[in-house]
Short mmCIF file of C-alpha atoms and ligand atoms in Angstrom, two decimals:
data_model
loop_
_atom_site.label_atom_id
_atom_site.label_comp_id
_atom_site.label_asym_id
_atom_site.label_seq_id
_atom_site.Cartn_x
_atom_site.Cartn_y
_atom_site.Cartn_z
CA MET A 293 -35.69 28.04 -15.14
CA LYS A 294 -37.71 28.07 -18.34
CA ILE A 295 -41.36 26.85 -18.43
CA ILE A 296 -43.58 26.48 -21.44
CA ILE A 297 -47.15 27.62 -21.07
CA GLY A 298 -49.42 24.83 -22.70
CA SER A 299 -52.03 26.84 -24.29
CA ASN A 300 -52.96 28.11 -27.80
CA ASN A 301 -55.80 30.12 -26.79
CA LYS A 302 -54.59 33.65 -26.93
CA LYS A 303 -56.73 35.26 -24.25
CA LYS A 304 -56.23 32.33 -21.93
CA LEU A 305 -52.56 32.50 -22.62
CA ALA A 306 -52.54 36.25 -21.45
CA GLU A 307 -54.27 35.17 -18.24
CA LEU A 308 -51.77 32.39 -17.58
CA GLN A 309 -48.86 34.57 -18.44
CA ALA A 310 -50.13 37.32 -15.91
CA LEU A 311 -50.78 34.74 -13.14
CA LEU A 312 -47.45 32.84 -13.74
CA GLY A 313 -45.40 36.11 -13.82
CA GLU A 314 -45.41 35.69 -9.93
CA TYR A 315 -43.69 32.26 -10.29
CA GLY A 316 -40.13 34.00 -10.87
CA VAL A 317 -39.49 31.73 -13.79
CA GLU A 318 -38.92 32.36 -17.59
CA LEU A 319 -41.96 31.68 -19.59
CA VAL A 320 -41.97 30.66 -23.13
CA THR A 321 -45.20 30.25 -25.52
CA PRO A 322 -45.79 27.59 -27.98
CA ALA A 323 -45.75 30.15 -30.75
CA SER A 324 -42.35 31.53 -29.49
CA LEU A 325 -40.88 28.00 -30.15
CA GLY A 326 -42.73 27.61 -33.42
CA LEU A 327 -44.92 24.83 -31.90
CA THR A 328 -48.23 24.36 -33.47
CA LEU A 329 -49.44 21.23 -31.85
CA GLU A 330 -53.02 20.95 -30.65
CA PRO A 331 -53.35 18.01 -28.25
CA GLU A 332 -56.58 16.06 -28.56
CA GLU A 333 -58.60 16.41 -25.29
CA THR A 334 -59.84 12.82 -24.96
CA GLY A 335 -60.08 12.76 -21.25
CA ALA A 336 -63.33 12.63 -19.23
CA THR A 337 -62.09 14.92 -16.49
CA PHE A 338 -60.34 18.20 -16.07
CA GLU A 339 -57.38 16.42 -14.62
CA GLU A 340 -57.07 13.86 -17.32
CA ASN A 341 -57.25 16.67 -20.08
CA SER A 342 -54.95 18.94 -18.35
CA LEU A 343 -52.32 16.12 -17.93
CA ILE A 344 -52.75 15.39 -21.65
CA LYS A 345 -52.09 19.05 -22.61
CA ALA A 346 -49.11 19.51 -20.20
CA THR A 347 -47.48 16.35 -21.10
CA ALA A 348 -47.77 17.04 -24.94
CA PHE A 349 -46.26 20.40 -24.70
CA ALA A 350 -43.58 19.31 -22.28
CA GLU A 351 -42.49 16.55 -24.63
CA ALA A 352 -42.50 18.64 -27.86
CA ALA A 353 -40.61 21.39 -26.14
CA GLY A 354 -38.19 19.42 -24.01
CA LEU A 355 -39.16 21.81 -21.08
CA PRO A 356 -41.38 21.64 -18.14
CA CYS A 357 -44.86 22.72 -19.01
CA ILE A 358 -47.70 24.33 -17.01
CA ALA A 359 -51.10 23.92 -18.65
CA ASP A 360 -54.60 24.37 -17.37
CA ASP A 361 -57.93 22.61 -18.43
CA SER A 362 -60.98 24.52 -17.46
CA GLY A 363 -64.67 24.85 -18.05
CA LEU A 364 -68.09 25.79 -16.73
CA GLU A 365 -70.27 23.47 -14.84
CA VAL A 366 -73.95 24.33 -14.73
CA LYS A 367 -76.10 22.86 -11.96
CA ALA A 368 -79.34 22.76 -13.93
CA LEU A 369 -77.75 20.96 -16.73
CA GLY A 370 -76.06 18.25 -14.59
CA GLY A 371 -72.75 19.85 -14.84
CA ARG A 372 -72.63 20.31 -18.53
CA PRO A 373 -70.76 21.66 -20.64
CA GLY A 374 -68.00 20.90 -18.12
CA VAL A 375 -65.03 19.36 -19.98
CA TYR A 376 -66.83 20.20 -23.40
CA SER A 377 -67.09 23.90 -22.45
CA ALA A 378 -64.76 24.93 -25.55
CA ARG A 379 -66.76 22.65 -27.96
CA TYR A 380 -70.22 23.12 -26.52
CA ALA A 381 -71.69 24.71 -29.55
CA GLY A 382 -69.47 22.86 -32.11
CA GLU A 383 -65.79 23.03 -32.88
CA ASN A 384 -65.57 26.40 -34.55
CA ALA A 385 -68.45 28.14 -32.70
CA SER A 386 -67.80 31.55 -31.37
CA ASP A 387 -67.99 32.57 -27.70
CA GLY A 388 -71.13 34.48 -28.53
CA GLU A 389 -72.68 31.41 -30.07
CA LYS A 390 -71.70 29.16 -27.00
CA MET A 391 -73.26 31.84 -24.60
CA ASP A 392 -76.48 32.00 -26.78
CA LYS A 393 -76.76 28.15 -26.69
CA LEU A 394 -76.42 28.20 -22.84
CA LEU A 395 -78.95 31.07 -22.37
CA GLY A 396 -81.25 29.11 -24.55
CA GLU A 397 -80.94 25.83 -22.52
CA LEU A 398 -81.45 27.86 -19.31
CA GLU A 399 -84.54 29.68 -20.44
CA GLY A 400 -87.11 29.68 -17.70
CA ALA A 401 -84.54 27.75 -15.35
CA ALA A 402 -85.18 28.91 -11.68
CA ASP A 403 -81.65 27.77 -10.59
CA ARG A 404 -78.95 29.21 -12.45
CA ALA A 405 -76.08 28.21 -10.13
CA ALA A 406 -72.90 27.35 -11.95
CA ARG A 407 -69.09 27.02 -11.22
CA PHE A 408 -65.93 27.52 -13.24
CA VAL A 409 -63.33 24.85 -12.80
CA SER A 410 -59.66 24.80 -13.49
CA VAL A 411 -57.09 22.06 -13.14
CA ALA A 412 -53.50 23.27 -13.44
CA THR A 413 -50.87 20.78 -14.23
CA TYR A 414 -46.99 21.11 -14.16
CA ARG A 415 -45.15 18.27 -15.95
CA SER A 416 -41.57 17.92 -16.74
CA PRO A 417 -40.19 16.19 -19.74
CA ASP A 418 -38.96 13.32 -17.32
CA GLY A 419 -42.43 12.71 -16.07
CA VAL A 420 -42.66 14.77 -12.77
CA THR A 421 -46.50 15.86 -12.37
CA VAL A 422 -48.03 18.14 -9.91
CA GLN A 423 -51.68 19.12 -10.21
CA ALA A 424 -53.94 21.55 -8.52
CA ARG A 425 -57.72 22.37 -8.71
CA GLY A 426 -59.43 25.75 -8.40
CA GLU A 427 -63.14 26.52 -8.42
CA CYS A 428 -65.20 29.76 -8.55
CA PRO A 429 -68.96 29.48 -7.73
CA GLY A 430 -71.43 31.91 -9.30
CA GLU A 431 -74.59 32.12 -11.57
CA ILE A 432 -75.43 32.37 -15.15
CA LEU A 433 -76.96 35.81 -15.93
CA LEU A 434 -80.16 36.21 -18.02
CA GLU A 435 -78.20 37.95 -20.67
CA LYS A 436 -74.60 39.02 -21.70
CA ARG A 437 -72.80 41.85 -20.11
CA GLY A 438 -69.52 43.63 -20.32
CA THR A 439 -66.65 43.36 -22.57
CA ASN A 440 -63.66 42.14 -20.51
CA GLY A 441 -62.37 38.60 -20.37
CA PHE A 442 -63.04 35.70 -22.88
CA GLY A 443 -65.24 32.61 -23.23
CA TYR A 444 -68.26 32.65 -20.90
CA ASP A 445 -67.27 35.67 -18.98
CA PRO A 446 -70.08 37.96 -20.08
CA VAL A 447 -72.73 35.59 -18.78
CA PHE A 448 -70.93 34.56 -15.48
CA PHE A 449 -71.85 36.43 -12.21
CA CYS A 450 -68.99 35.69 -9.68
CA ALA A 451 -70.65 35.34 -6.31
CA GLU A 452 -67.52 36.42 -4.33
CA ALA A 453 -66.72 39.41 -6.45
CA GLY A 454 -70.34 40.37 -6.63
CA GLU A 455 -70.05 41.19 -10.20
CA CYS A 456 -69.81 39.59 -13.68
CA PHE A 457 -66.50 38.56 -14.77
CA SER A 458 -66.73 40.55 -17.92
CA GLU A 459 -67.31 43.78 -15.99
CA ILE A 460 -64.08 43.68 -13.73
CA PRO A 461 -60.48 44.20 -14.71
CA ALA A 462 -58.32 40.97 -15.33
CA GLU A 463 -56.40 41.66 -11.91
CA GLU A 464 -59.61 41.66 -10.04
CA LYS A 465 -60.89 38.44 -11.95
CA ALA A 466 -57.63 36.69 -11.12
CA LYS A 467 -58.41 37.17 -7.33
CA TYR A 468 -61.40 35.10 -7.52
CA SER A 469 -61.20 33.05 -10.68
CA HIS A 470 -60.80 29.34 -10.82
CA ARG A 471 -57.72 29.71 -12.78
CA GLY A 472 -56.29 32.29 -10.26
CA ARG A 473 -57.01 29.76 -7.52
CA SER A 474 -55.48 26.60 -9.21
CA LEU A 475 -52.38 28.42 -10.20
CA ALA A 476 -51.82 29.88 -6.70
CA LEU A 477 -52.18 26.44 -5.14
CA LEU A 478 -49.99 25.01 -7.89
CA LYS A 479 -47.29 27.53 -6.89
CA GLU A 480 -47.48 26.31 -3.37
CA LYS A 481 -47.18 22.77 -4.48
CA LEU A 482 -44.24 23.58 -6.57
CA LYS A 483 -42.26 25.53 -4.16
CA PRO A 484 -39.49 22.65 -3.65
CA ILE A 485 -39.11 22.29 -7.40
CA LEU A 486 -39.00 25.95 -8.21
CA GLU A 487 -36.63 26.88 -5.47
CA ASP A 488 -34.25 23.96 -6.40
CA LYS A 489 -34.17 24.87 -10.05
CA ASN A 490 -33.77 28.68 -9.49
CA ALA A 491 -30.92 28.04 -6.88
P1 LIG B 200 -59.91 24.64 -22.48
O1 LIG B 200 -59.55 24.64 -20.91
O2 LIG B 200 -58.90 25.47 -23.29
O3 LIG B 200 -59.89 23.28 -23.14
O4 LIG B 200 -61.33 25.35 -22.69
C1 LIG B 200 -61.95 25.74 -21.59
C2 LIG B 200 -63.15 26.50 -22.19
O5 LIG B 200 -63.95 26.93 -20.95
C3 LIG B 200 -62.78 27.75 -22.85
O6 LIG B 200 -62.69 27.80 -24.15
C4 LIG B 200 -64.14 28.90 -22.45
O7 LIG B 200 -65.16 28.65 -23.28
C5 LIG B 200 -64.34 28.14 -20.92
N1 LIG B 200 -63.52 28.95 -19.93
C6 LIG B 200 -62.57 28.44 -19.32
N2 LIG B 200 -62.19 29.36 -18.47
C7 LIG B 200 -62.90 30.55 -18.50
C8 LIG B 200 -62.97 31.76 -18.08
O8 LIG B 200 -62.22 32.20 -17.23
N3 LIG B 200 -63.92 32.66 -18.59
C9 LIG B 200 -64.80 32.24 -19.47
N4 LIG B 200 -64.79 31.07 -19.97
C10 LIG B 200 -63.79 30.08 -19.56
#
Protein backbone atom coordinates (compact mmCIF):
# COMPACT_ATOMS: atom_id res chain seq x y z
CA MET A 1 0.00 0.00 0.00
CA LYS A 2 1.29 3.45 -0.98
CA ILE A 3 0.75 6.46 1.29
CA ILE A 4 1.72 10.06 0.56
CA ILE A 5 3.14 12.09 3.44
CA GLY A 6 1.40 15.47 3.47
CA SER A 7 4.16 17.93 4.34
CA ASN A 8 6.51 20.26 2.48
CA ASN A 9 8.64 21.02 5.56
CA LYS A 10 11.86 19.05 4.92
CA LYS A 11 12.80 18.52 8.55
CA LYS A 12 9.28 17.57 9.59
CA LEU A 13 9.09 15.27 6.56
CA ALA A 14 12.23 13.50 7.77
CA GLU A 15 10.64 12.96 11.20
CA LEU A 16 7.41 11.73 9.65
CA GLN A 17 9.29 9.36 7.32
CA ALA A 18 11.22 7.86 10.23
CA LEU A 19 8.08 7.47 12.36
CA LEU A 20 5.96 6.09 9.53
CA GLY A 21 8.71 3.62 8.58
CA GLU A 22 7.25 1.29 11.20
CA TYR A 23 3.86 1.24 9.48
CA GLY A 24 5.06 -1.28 6.87
CA VAL A 25 3.72 0.73 3.91
CA GLU A 26 5.38 2.35 0.88
CA LEU A 27 5.81 6.05 1.56
CA VAL A 28 5.96 8.73 -1.12
CA THR A 29 6.66 12.44 -0.70
CA PRO A 30 4.91 15.31 -2.51
CA ALA A 31 8.23 16.18 -4.24
CA SER A 32 8.66 12.63 -5.57
CA LEU A 33 5.28 13.01 -7.35
CA GLY A 34 6.09 16.54 -8.55
CA LEU A 35 3.36 17.98 -6.30
CA THR A 36 3.95 21.53 -5.14
CA LEU A 37 0.68 22.38 -3.41
CA GLU A 38 0.65 24.33 -0.16
CA PRO A 39 -2.82 23.97 1.33
CA GLU A 40 -4.02 27.06 3.17
CA GLU A 41 -4.34 26.33 6.88
CA THR A 42 -7.58 28.18 7.54
CA GLY A 43 -8.78 26.03 10.46
CA ALA A 44 -9.03 27.17 14.08
CA THR A 45 -7.81 23.86 15.53
CA PHE A 46 -5.01 21.35 14.92
CA GLU A 47 -7.71 18.81 13.99
CA GLU A 48 -9.16 21.07 11.29
CA ASN A 49 -5.80 22.05 9.78
CA SER A 50 -4.53 18.48 9.83
CA LEU A 51 -7.62 17.36 7.93
CA ILE A 52 -7.28 20.23 5.43
CA LYS A 53 -3.70 19.15 4.62
CA ALA A 54 -4.40 15.41 4.48
CA THR A 55 -7.44 15.93 2.24
CA ALA A 56 -5.60 18.25 -0.15
CA PHE A 57 -2.65 15.88 -0.62
CA ALA A 58 -4.87 12.75 -0.84
CA GLU A 59 -6.98 14.35 -3.57
CA ALA A 60 -4.02 15.73 -5.51
CA ALA A 61 -2.10 12.43 -5.41
CA GLY A 62 -5.05 10.04 -5.66
CA LEU A 63 -3.48 8.17 -2.74
CA PRO A 64 -4.22 7.88 0.97
CA CYS A 65 -2.36 10.58 2.87
CA ILE A 66 -0.99 10.94 6.37
CA ALA A 67 -0.39 14.53 7.49
CA ASP A 68 0.18 16.18 10.84
CA ASP A 69 -0.63 19.64 12.08
CA SER A 70 1.34 20.67 15.09
CA GLY A 71 2.38 23.58 17.24
CA LEU A 72 3.45 24.93 20.57
CA GLU A 73 0.97 26.06 23.24
CA VAL A 74 2.45 28.32 25.93
CA LYS A 75 0.45 28.63 29.14
CA ALA A 76 1.49 32.22 30.01
CA LEU A 77 0.43 33.28 26.49
CA GLY A 78 -3.04 31.75 26.79
CA GLY A 79 -2.09 28.89 24.46
CA ARG A 80 -0.39 30.98 21.78
CA PRO A 81 1.20 30.55 19.27
CA GLY A 82 -0.83 27.30 18.92
CA VAL A 83 -2.06 26.72 15.37
CA TYR A 84 -0.11 29.83 14.32
CA SER A 85 3.27 28.40 15.43
CA ALA A 86 4.67 28.27 11.89
CA ARG A 87 3.58 31.89 11.18
CA TYR A 88 4.09 33.33 14.70
CA ALA A 89 6.77 35.86 13.63
CA GLY A 90 5.45 36.40 10.08
CA GLU A 91 5.15 34.18 6.99
CA ASN A 92 8.85 34.08 6.10
CA ALA A 93 10.44 34.34 9.53
CA SER A 94 13.25 31.93 10.39
CA ASP A 95 13.09 29.49 13.31
CA GLY A 96 15.60 31.76 15.09
CA GLU A 97 13.29 34.78 14.70
CA LYS A 98 10.31 32.82 16.01
CA MET A 99 12.25 31.71 19.08
CA ASP A 100 13.55 35.23 19.70
CA LYS A 101 10.00 36.58 19.60
CA LEU A 102 8.86 33.87 22.02
CA LEU A 103 11.73 34.49 24.46
CA GLY A 104 10.94 38.21 24.29
CA GLU A 105 7.26 37.68 25.06
CA LEU A 106 8.17 35.47 28.00
CA GLU A 107 10.77 37.79 29.48
CA GLY A 108 10.24 37.89 33.24
CA ALA A 109 7.49 35.25 33.14
CA ALA A 110 7.57 33.01 36.21
CA ASP A 111 5.43 30.31 34.61
CA ARG A 112 7.15 28.95 31.48
CA ALA A 113 4.99 25.83 31.08
CA ALA A 114 4.25 24.81 27.50
CA ARG A 115 3.28 21.79 25.47
CA PHE A 116 3.70 20.62 21.92
CA VAL A 117 0.59 19.25 20.23
CA SER A 118 0.33 17.15 17.08
CA VAL A 119 -2.79 15.88 15.36
CA ALA A 120 -2.08 13.21 12.75
CA THR A 121 -4.68 12.51 10.09
CA TYR A 122 -5.09 9.60 7.69
CA ARG A 123 -7.34 10.47 4.78
CA SER A 124 -8.11 8.29 1.76
CA PRO A 125 -9.17 9.71 -1.62
CA ASP A 126 -12.65 8.25 -1.03
CA GLY A 127 -13.00 10.13 2.24
CA VAL A 128 -12.08 7.68 5.01
CA THR A 129 -10.72 9.82 7.87
CA VAL A 130 -8.86 8.71 11.01
CA GLN A 131 -7.28 11.17 13.45
CA ALA A 132 -5.05 10.88 16.53
CA ARG A 133 -3.68 13.53 18.91
CA GLY A 134 -0.37 13.49 20.73
CA GLU A 135 0.92 15.94 23.35
CA CYS A 136 4.26 16.54 25.01
CA PRO A 137 4.54 18.70 28.14
CA GLY A 138 7.55 20.83 28.97
CA GLU A 139 8.89 24.31 29.57
CA ILE A 140 10.33 27.16 27.56
CA LEU A 141 13.99 27.66 28.42
CA LEU A 142 15.53 31.09 29.10
CA GLU A 143 17.74 30.81 26.01
CA LYS A 144 18.35 28.61 22.95
CA ARG A 145 20.37 25.42 23.32
CA GLY A 146 21.63 22.62 21.08
CA THR A 147 21.52 22.05 17.34
CA ASN A 148 19.32 19.00 16.66
CA GLY A 149 15.71 19.03 15.49
CA PHE A 150 13.82 21.98 14.01
CA GLY A 151 11.37 24.77 14.82
CA TYR A 152 11.18 25.58 18.53
CA ASP A 153 13.27 22.55 19.61
CA PRO A 154 16.21 24.67 20.94
CA VAL A 155 13.98 26.41 23.50
CA PHE A 156 11.80 23.43 24.50
CA PHE A 157 12.74 21.45 27.59
CA CYS A 158 10.91 18.13 27.52
CA ALA A 159 9.79 17.25 31.05
CA GLU A 160 9.75 13.47 30.51
CA ALA A 161 13.08 13.27 28.67
CA GLY A 162 14.62 15.66 31.21
CA GLU A 163 16.42 17.36 28.31
CA CYS A 164 15.98 19.96 25.63
CA PHE A 165 14.62 18.55 22.33
CA SER A 166 17.57 19.98 20.39
CA GLU A 167 20.09 18.20 22.61
CA ILE A 168 18.84 14.65 22.06
CA PRO A 169 19.01 12.44 18.94
CA ALA A 170 15.94 12.12 16.71
CA GLU A 171 15.16 8.56 17.93
CA GLU A 172 15.13 9.78 21.52
CA LYS A 173 12.90 12.76 20.66
CA ALA A 174 10.46 10.39 18.92
CA LYS A 175 9.89 8.48 22.18
CA TYR A 176 8.46 11.51 23.93
CA SER A 177 7.38 13.88 21.20
CA HIS A 178 3.85 14.95 20.36
CA ARG A 179 4.40 13.65 16.79
CA GLY A 180 5.84 10.32 17.98
CA ARG A 181 2.73 9.92 20.11
CA SER A 182 0.11 11.00 17.58
CA LEU A 183 1.59 8.67 14.95
CA ALA A 184 1.83 5.71 17.34
CA LEU A 185 -1.84 6.16 18.27
CA LEU A 186 -2.80 6.63 14.61
CA LYS A 187 -1.05 3.36 13.78
CA GLU A 188 -3.16 1.57 16.41
CA LYS A 189 -6.34 3.09 15.01
CA LEU A 190 -5.33 2.24 11.42
CA LYS A 191 -4.54 -1.41 12.12
CA PRO A 192 -7.67 -2.80 10.43
CA ILE A 193 -7.16 -0.63 7.32
CA LEU A 194 -3.42 -1.34 7.01
CA GLU A 195 -3.80 -5.09 7.57
CA ASP A 196 -6.57 -5.24 4.99
CA LYS A 197 -4.62 -3.27 2.35
CA ASN A 198 -1.33 -5.14 2.96
CA ALA A 199 -3.05 -8.55 2.79
P1 LIG B 1 2.77 22.92 10.68
O1 LIG B 1 2.24 21.79 11.48
O2 LIG B 1 3.67 22.45 9.58
O3 LIG B 1 1.69 23.84 10.23
O4 LIG B 1 3.70 23.83 11.56
C1 LIG B 1 3.93 23.59 12.88
C2 LIG B 1 5.00 24.54 13.41
O5 LIG B 1 5.09 24.28 14.83
C3 LIG B 1 6.39 24.25 12.84
O6 LIG B 1 6.69 25.09 11.77
C4 LIG B 1 7.29 24.53 14.03
O7 LIG B 1 7.57 25.89 14.12
C5 LIG B 1 6.42 24.14 15.21
N1 LIG B 1 6.67 22.72 15.56
C6 LIG B 1 5.86 21.65 15.33
N2 LIG B 1 6.44 20.52 15.77
C7 LIG B 1 7.63 20.87 16.26
C8 LIG B 1 8.69 20.12 16.84
O8 LIG B 1 8.68 18.89 16.95
N3 LIG B 1 9.75 20.84 17.25
C9 LIG B 1 9.82 22.20 17.14
N4 LIG B 1 8.88 22.94 16.58
C10 LIG B 1 7.77 22.27 16.14
